mmCIF file of C-alpha atoms in Angstrom:
data_model
loop_
_atom_site.group_PDB
_atom_site.id
_atom_site.type_symbol
_atom_site.label_atom_id
_atom_site.label_comp_id
_atom_site.label_asym_id
_atom_site.label_seq_id
_atom_site.Cartn_x
_atom_site.Cartn_y
_atom_site.Cartn_z
ATOM 1 C CA UNK A 1 -0.090 0.088 -0.007
ATOM 2 C CA UNK A 2 1.388 3.379 -0.993
ATOM 3 C CA UNK A 3 0.820 6.441 0.994
ATOM 4 C CA UNK A 4 1.357 8.848 -1.961
ATOM 5 C CA UNK A 5 -2.249 8.427 -3.279
ATOM 6 C CA UNK A 6 -5.836 8.098 -2.449
ATOM 7 C CA UNK A 7 -7.862 5.135 -0.901
ATOM 8 C CA UNK A 8 -6.796 1.662 -0.373
ATOM 9 C CA UNK A 9 -4.713 1.273 -3.554
ATOM 10 C CA UNK A 10 -3.001 4.667 -3.358
ATOM 11 C CA UNK A 11 -4.604 5.868 -6.711
ATOM 12 C CA UNK A 12 -3.142 9.088 -8.012
ATOM 13 C CA UNK A 13 -5.692 10.249 -10.837
ATOM 14 C CA UNK A 14 -3.361 9.584 -13.376
ATOM 15 C CA UNK A 15 -5.353 8.522 -16.525
ATOM 16 C CA UNK A 16 -3.968 6.825 -19.718
ATOM 17 C CA UNK A 17 -5.318 4.248 -22.117
ATOM 18 C CA UNK A 18 -3.349 1.402 -20.094
ATOM 19 C CA UNK A 19 -4.751 2.509 -16.641
ATOM 20 C CA UNK A 20 -8.125 1.776 -15.314
ATOM 21 C CA UNK A 21 -10.090 4.866 -14.321
ATOM 22 C CA UNK A 22 -10.833 4.997 -10.741
ATOM 23 C CA UNK A 23 -9.535 2.933 -7.695
ATOM 24 C CA UNK A 24 -7.719 -0.197 -9.151
ATOM 25 C CA UNK A 25 -8.424 -2.487 -6.382
ATOM 26 C CA UNK A 26 -12.062 -1.902 -6.006
ATOM 27 C CA UNK A 27 -12.231 -2.191 -9.895
ATOM 28 C CA UNK A 28 -10.684 -5.730 -9.507
ATOM 29 C CA UNK A 29 -13.190 -6.799 -6.719
ATOM 30 C CA UNK A 30 -16.038 -5.442 -8.730
ATOM 31 C CA UNK A 31 -14.944 -7.302 -11.667
ATOM 32 C CA UNK A 32 -14.600 -10.534 -9.880
ATOM 33 C CA UNK A 33 -18.191 -10.146 -8.403
ATOM 34 C CA UNK A 34 -19.586 -9.453 -11.889
ATOM 35 C CA UNK A 35 -18.015 -12.622 -13.417
ATOM 36 C CA UNK A 36 -19.211 -14.836 -10.414
ATOM 37 C CA UNK A 37 -22.815 -13.453 -10.123
ATOM 38 C CA UNK A 38 -25.593 -15.649 -11.325
ATOM 39 C CA UNK A 39 -28.112 -13.719 -13.301
ATOM 40 C CA UNK A 40 -31.857 -14.231 -12.447
ATOM 41 C CA UNK A 41 -34.762 -13.606 -14.605
ATOM 42 C CA UNK A 42 -36.537 -10.397 -13.824
ATOM 43 C CA UNK A 43 -40.302 -10.803 -13.129
ATOM 44 C CA UNK A 44 -41.724 -7.323 -13.502
ATOM 45 C CA UNK A 45 -45.046 -7.721 -11.729
ATOM 46 C CA UNK A 46 -46.286 -5.434 -8.876
ATOM 47 C CA UNK A 47 -48.521 -6.472 -6.245
ATOM 48 C CA UNK A 48 -51.538 -4.728 -7.837
ATOM 49 C CA UNK A 49 -51.052 -6.501 -11.015
ATOM 50 C CA UNK A 50 -50.936 -9.866 -9.137
ATOM 51 C CA UNK A 51 -54.159 -9.232 -7.084
ATOM 52 C CA UNK A 52 -56.137 -7.459 -9.914
ATOM 53 C CA UNK A 53 -59.520 -8.844 -10.854
ATOM 54 C CA UNK A 54 -61.038 -7.713 -13.976
ATOM 55 C CA UNK A 55 -64.653 -6.246 -13.054
ATOM 56 C CA UNK A 56 -65.932 -7.317 -16.324
ATOM 57 C CA UNK A 57 -65.567 -10.882 -15.164
ATOM 58 C CA UNK A 58 -67.503 -10.372 -12.185
ATOM 59 C CA UNK A 59 -71.221 -11.317 -11.989
ATOM 60 C CA UNK A 60 -73.600 -8.439 -11.337
ATOM 61 C CA UNK A 61 -74.498 -7.749 -7.663
ATOM 62 C CA UNK A 62 -77.971 -8.647 -6.452
ATOM 63 C CA UNK A 63 -80.507 -5.815 -5.830
ATOM 64 C CA UNK A 64 -81.410 -6.292 -2.236
ATOM 65 C CA UNK A 65 -82.968 -3.022 -1.904
ATOM 66 C CA UNK A 66 -86.676 -2.788 -0.433
ATOM 67 C CA UNK A 67 -89.497 -0.427 0.095
ATOM 68 C CA UNK A 68 -87.134 1.841 2.368
ATOM 69 C CA UNK A 69 -84.772 2.526 -0.578
ATOM 70 C CA UNK A 70 -87.842 3.377 -2.863
ATOM 71 C CA UNK A 71 -88.988 6.029 -0.247
ATOM 72 C CA UNK A 72 -85.520 7.432 0.059
ATOM 73 C CA UNK A 73 -85.251 7.624 -3.629
ATOM 74 C CA UNK A 74 -88.681 9.389 -3.856
ATOM 75 C CA UNK A 75 -87.724 11.810 -1.176
ATOM 76 C CA UNK A 76 -84.471 12.507 -2.756
ATOM 77 C CA UNK A 77 -85.967 13.115 -6.056
ATOM 78 C CA UNK A 78 -89.061 15.170 -5.108
ATOM 79 C CA UNK A 79 -87.367 17.079 -2.165
ATOM 80 C CA UNK A 80 -88.821 18.201 1.201
ATOM 81 C CA UNK A 81 -91.277 21.229 1.771
ATOM 82 C CA UNK A 82 -89.743 24.401 2.595
ATOM 83 C CA UNK A 83 -91.386 24.356 6.248
ATOM 84 C CA UNK A 84 -89.757 20.925 6.936
ATOM 85 C CA UNK A 85 -86.330 22.094 5.784
ATOM 86 C CA UNK A 86 -86.333 25.148 7.692
ATOM 87 C CA UNK A 87 -88.742 25.012 10.820
ATOM 88 C CA UNK A 88 -89.378 27.932 12.890
ATOM 89 C CA UNK A 89 -90.478 27.928 16.415
ATOM 90 C CA UNK A 90 -90.478 25.302 19.253
ATOM 91 C CA UNK A 91 -90.809 21.713 18.298
ATOM 92 C CA UNK A 92 -94.288 20.559 17.812
ATOM 93 C CA UNK A 93 -95.504 24.101 17.341
ATOM 94 C CA UNK A 94 -93.552 25.064 14.203
ATOM 95 C CA UNK A 95 -96.505 26.502 12.309
ATOM 96 C CA UNK A 96 -96.923 27.028 8.576
ATOM 97 C CA UNK A 97 -94.586 29.468 6.682
ATOM 98 C CA UNK A 98 -97.385 32.014 6.652
ATOM 99 C CA UNK A 99 -96.980 32.317 10.373
ATOM 100 C CA UNK A 100 -93.278 33.251 10.385
ATOM 101 C CA UNK A 101 -91.035 35.695 8.554
ATOM 102 C CA UNK A 102 -87.552 36.509 8.039
ATOM 103 C CA UNK A 103 -85.985 39.276 9.772
ATOM 104 C CA UNK A 104 -85.628 41.087 6.375
ATOM 105 C CA UNK A 105 -89.510 40.677 5.884
ATOM 106 C CA UNK A 106 -90.020 42.230 9.437
ATOM 107 C CA UNK A 107 -87.877 45.305 9.249
ATOM 108 C CA UNK A 108 -87.877 45.970 5.365
ATOM 109 C CA UNK A 109 -91.073 44.237 4.008
ATOM 110 C CA UNK A 110 -93.793 45.743 2.024
ATOM 111 C CA UNK A 111 -96.373 45.141 4.778
ATOM 112 C CA UNK A 112 -94.538 45.458 8.047
ATOM 113 C CA UNK A 113 -95.229 42.902 10.523
ATOM 114 C CA UNK A 114 -95.194 43.882 14.216
ATOM 115 C CA UNK A 115 -92.756 41.991 16.388
ATOM 116 C CA UNK A 116 -95.231 41.091 19.150
ATOM 117 C CA UNK A 117 -97.647 39.486 16.476
ATOM 118 C CA UNK A 118 -94.835 37.360 15.320
ATOM 119 C CA UNK A 119 -93.909 36.195 18.978
ATOM 120 C CA UNK A 120 -97.415 35.800 20.041
ATOM 121 C CA UNK A 121 -98.388 33.571 17.083
ATOM 122 C CA UNK A 122 -98.009 29.845 18.165
ATOM 123 C CA UNK A 123 -94.938 30.291 20.236
ATOM 124 C CA UNK A 124 -94.048 29.860 23.957
ATOM 125 C CA UNK A 125 -91.699 32.694 23.955
ATOM 126 C CA UNK A 126 -94.540 35.333 24.175
ATOM 127 C CA UNK A 127 -94.292 39.056 24.205
ATOM 128 C CA UNK A 128 -92.606 39.054 27.654
ATOM 129 C CA UNK A 129 -89.181 38.550 25.892
ATOM 130 C CA UNK A 130 -89.569 41.718 24.017
ATOM 131 C CA UNK A 131 -89.701 43.792 27.298
ATOM 132 C CA UNK A 132 -86.179 45.098 27.852
ATOM 133 C CA UNK A 133 -86.937 46.368 31.285
ATOM 134 C CA UNK A 134 -85.614 43.090 33.014
ATOM 135 C CA UNK A 135 -82.500 43.023 30.710
ATOM 136 C CA UNK A 136 -81.741 46.548 31.634
ATOM 137 C CA UNK A 137 -82.092 45.853 35.482
ATOM 138 C CA UNK A 138 -79.917 42.916 35.175
ATOM 139 C CA UNK A 139 -77.215 44.835 33.317
ATOM 140 C CA UNK A 140 -77.355 47.713 35.812
ATOM 141 C CA UNK A 141 -77.024 45.177 38.741
ATOM 142 C CA UNK A 142 -73.914 43.568 36.955
ATOM 143 C CA UNK A 143 -72.374 46.963 36.471
ATOM 144 C CA UNK A 144 -72.897 47.711 40.259
ATOM 145 C CA UNK A 145 -71.481 44.330 41.226
ATOM 146 C CA UNK A 146 -68.170 44.949 39.068
ATOM 147 C CA UNK A 147 -67.806 48.587 40.403
ATOM 148 C CA UNK A 148 -68.266 47.133 44.094
ATOM 149 C CA UNK A 149 -65.327 44.508 43.370
ATOM 150 C CA UNK A 150 -63.103 47.102 42.038
ATOM 151 C CA UNK A 151 -63.671 49.391 44.867
ATOM 152 C CA UNK A 152 -62.814 46.466 47.148
ATOM 153 C CA UNK A 153 -59.523 45.538 45.364
ATOM 154 C CA UNK A 154 -58.262 49.195 45.568
ATOM 155 C CA UNK A 155 -59.665 49.626 49.345
ATOM 156 C CA UNK A 156 -57.456 46.904 50.809
ATOM 157 C CA UNK A 157 -53.809 47.434 51.252
ATOM 158 C CA UNK A 158 -51.074 44.659 51.581
ATOM 159 C CA UNK A 159 -49.669 44.323 55.067
ATOM 160 C CA UNK A 160 -46.114 45.282 53.662
ATOM 161 C CA UNK A 161 -47.548 48.556 52.121
ATOM 162 C CA UNK A 162 -49.522 49.308 55.300
ATOM 163 C CA UNK A 163 -46.389 48.956 57.602
ATOM 164 C CA UNK A 164 -44.277 51.045 55.444
ATOM 165 C CA UNK A 165 -46.772 53.619 55.660
ATOM 166 C CA UNK A 166 -46.625 53.776 59.519
ATOM 167 C CA UNK A 167 -42.728 53.969 59.815
ATOM 168 C CA UNK A 168 -41.584 57.288 60.200
ATOM 169 C CA UNK A 169 -38.932 58.600 57.838
ATOM 170 C CA UNK A 170 -36.244 60.783 59.287
#
């Protein structure tokens, strides 16, 4: 082994027609392996090709659908009524579409509908929900409670702060 070159064989990147390109020792090992190897036939089939079953060769599936399927097909074809798709009001008291209106109809419609009439017509909500006095009283009580808590936070002083206030500075 020579120490002047690179790799196991000490190859020195000197090329000519009589010298093999690259590392001579590794080339010799590669040539011996190539001569001694047995060539096997290559079968180029994937697993998909091995497990493929032609759909044209399969028998047609049996139709096991019953009356339920026919009902579903009819509903899918004909559709549902608007009042069933978009019910308004409590369950069991939905009412017809003429009993309810959209917010746009309510506010901007050609014939304005009073809000109280909408809530009174077949609903358990009733006109008392429109009354804002109870909401107003609740919001005032909440504001008072928050102000009281804020006063309590600022009214109490820590013991360190209180003791430092009592110490007389000279």
